[in-house]
PDB file of C-alpha atoms in Angstrom:
ATOM      1  CA  UNK E   1      -2.009  24.248 -12.095  1.00  0.00           C
ATOM      2  CA  UNK E   2      -4.009  25.068  -8.998  1.00  0.00           C
ATOM      3  CA  UNK E   3      -4.626  28.653  -8.010  1.00  0.00           C
ATOM      4  CA  UNK E   4      -4.085  29.094  -4.282  1.00  0.00           C
ATOM      5  CA  UNK E   5      -4.359  32.887  -4.312  1.00  0.00           C
ATOM      6  CA  UNK E   6      -7.604  32.719  -2.301  1.00  0.00           C
ATOM      7  CA  UNK E   7      -5.617  31.197   0.568  1.00  0.00           C
ATOM      8  CA  UNK E   8      -3.895  34.545   1.091  1.00  0.00           C
ATOM      9  CA  UNK E   9      -0.828  34.290   3.310  1.00  0.00           C
ATOM     10  CA  UNK E  10      -1.301  30.501   3.494  1.00  0.00           C
ATOM     11  CA  UNK E  11      -1.012  30.038  -0.291  1.00  0.00           C
ATOM     12  CA  UNK E  12       2.511  28.634  -0.028  1.00  0.00           C
ATOM     13  CA  UNK E  13       1.434  26.042   2.545  1.00  0.00           C
ATOM     14  CA  UNK E  14      -1.573  24.978   0.452  1.00  0.00           C
ATOM     15  CA  UNK E  15       0.604  24.607  -2.632  1.00  0.00           C
ATOM     16  CA  UNK E  16       3.278  22.602  -0.751  1.00  0.00           C
ATOM     17  CA  UNK E  17       1.627  20.138   1.642  1.00  0.00           C
ATOM     18  CA  UNK E  18       3.844  18.492   4.259  1.00  0.00           C
ATOM     19  CA  UNK E  19       5.218  14.994   3.909  1.00  0.00           C
ATOM     20  CA  UNK E  20       3.235  12.204   5.611  1.00  0.00           C
ATOM     21  CA  UNK E  21       3.625  12.231   9.378  1.00  0.00           C
ATOM     22  CA  UNK E  22       4.327   8.496   9.476  1.00  0.00           C
ATOM     23  CA  UNK E  23       8.020   7.962   8.640  1.00  0.00           C
ATOM     24  CA  UNK E  24       7.234   4.369   7.638  1.00  0.00           C
ATOM     25  CA  UNK E  25       4.661   5.486   5.056  1.00  0.00           C
ATOM     26  CA  UNK E  26       4.994   3.555   1.796  1.00  0.00           C
ATOM     27  CA  UNK E  27       3.095   5.062  -1.148  1.00  0.00           C
ATOM     28  CA  UNK E  28       3.305   1.777  -3.077  1.00  0.00           C
ATOM     29  CA  UNK E  29       1.759  -0.324  -0.292  1.00  0.00           C
ATOM     30  CA  UNK E  30      -1.850   0.043  -1.473  1.00  0.00           C
ATOM     31  CA  UNK E  31      -1.058  -1.198  -4.973  1.00  0.00           C
ATOM     32  CA  UNK E  32       1.094  -4.021  -3.618  1.00  0.00           C
ATOM     33  CA  UNK E  33      -1.704  -5.083  -1.272  1.00  0.00           C
ATOM     34  CA  UNK E  34      -4.208  -5.212  -4.129  1.00  0.00           C
ATOM     35  CA  UNK E  35      -1.804  -7.093  -6.416  1.00  0.00           C
ATOM     36  CA  UNK E  36      -1.077  -9.786  -3.828  1.00  0.00           C
ATOM     37  CA  UNK E  37      -4.747 -10.289  -3.001  1.00  0.00           C
ATOM     38  CA  UNK E  38      -5.658 -10.478  -6.701  1.00  0.00           C
ATOM     39  CA  UNK E  39      -2.905 -13.011  -7.413  1.00  0.00           C
ATOM     40  CA  UNK E  40      -4.056 -15.228  -4.568  1.00  0.00           C
ATOM     41  CA  UNK E  41      -7.645 -15.042  -5.785  1.00  0.00           C
ATOM     42  CA  UNK E  42      -6.512 -15.885  -9.330  1.00  0.00           C
ATOM     43  CA  UNK E  43      -4.622 -18.915  -8.000  1.00  0.00           C
ATOM     44  CA  UNK E  44      -7.737 -19.949  -6.001  1.00  0.00           C
ATOM     45  CA  UNK E  45      -5.437 -20.110  -2.998  1.00  0.00           C
ATOM     46  CA  UNK E  46      -8.082 -19.011  -0.496  1.00  0.00           C
ATOM     47  CA  UNK E  47     -10.416 -21.912  -1.323  1.00  0.00           C
ATOM     48  CA  UNK E  48      -7.830 -24.656  -0.941  1.00  0.00           C
ATOM     49  CA  UNK E  49      -5.790 -23.573   2.089  1.00  0.00           C
ATOM     50  CA  UNK E  50      -6.356 -22.812   5.746  1.00  0.00           C
ATOM     51  CA  UNK E  51      -6.551 -19.278   7.050  1.00  0.00           C
ATOM     52  CA  UNK E  52      -3.085 -19.570   8.600  1.00  0.00           C
ATOM     53  CA  UNK E  53      -1.566 -20.849   5.336  1.00  0.00           C
ATOM     54  CA  UNK E  54      -3.220 -17.986   3.464  1.00  0.00           C
ATOM     55  CA  UNK E  55      -1.800 -15.486   5.931  1.00  0.00           C
ATOM     56  CA  UNK E  56       1.729 -16.865   5.534  1.00  0.00           C
ATOM     57  CA  UNK E  57       1.500 -17.026   1.726  1.00  0.00           C
ATOM     58  CA  UNK E  58       0.062 -13.516   1.534  1.00  0.00           C
ATOM     59  CA  UNK E  59       2.960 -12.160   3.605  1.00  0.00           C
ATOM     60  CA  UNK E  60       5.491 -14.095   1.500  1.00  0.00           C
ATOM     61  CA  UNK E  61       4.094 -12.669  -1.764  1.00  0.00           C
ATOM     62  CA  UNK E  62       3.856  -9.161  -0.314  1.00  0.00           C
ATOM     63  CA  UNK E  63       7.467  -9.245   0.888  1.00  0.00           C
ATOM     64  CA  UNK E  64       8.616 -10.571  -2.512  1.00  0.00           C
ATOM     65  CA  UNK E  65       6.912  -7.680  -4.319  1.00  0.00           C
ATOM     66  CA  UNK E  66       8.340  -5.194  -1.842  1.00  0.00           C
ATOM     67  CA  UNK E  67      11.853  -6.595  -2.296  1.00  0.00           C
ATOM     68  CA  UNK E  68      11.426  -6.334  -6.073  1.00  0.00           C
ATOM     69  CA  UNK E  69      10.654  -2.632  -5.643  1.00  0.00           C
ATOM     70  CA  UNK E  70       7.086  -2.833  -6.850  1.00  0.00           C
TER      71      UNK E  70
END
């Protein structure tokens, strides 16, 4: 447990940081992004498709993971 006693009257605020300011913030987005990119690299998708096809496939995979709750 952290000791915020040195913060004096601000100890409560230090111990309880505010929620992210962006209401659309998704804490799972970073992991989802990495998983989609890794799966496309594993499938060698980038080497055999155009940039536009890669963009569409990346978005499709990302949305599928997001819908699955991952």
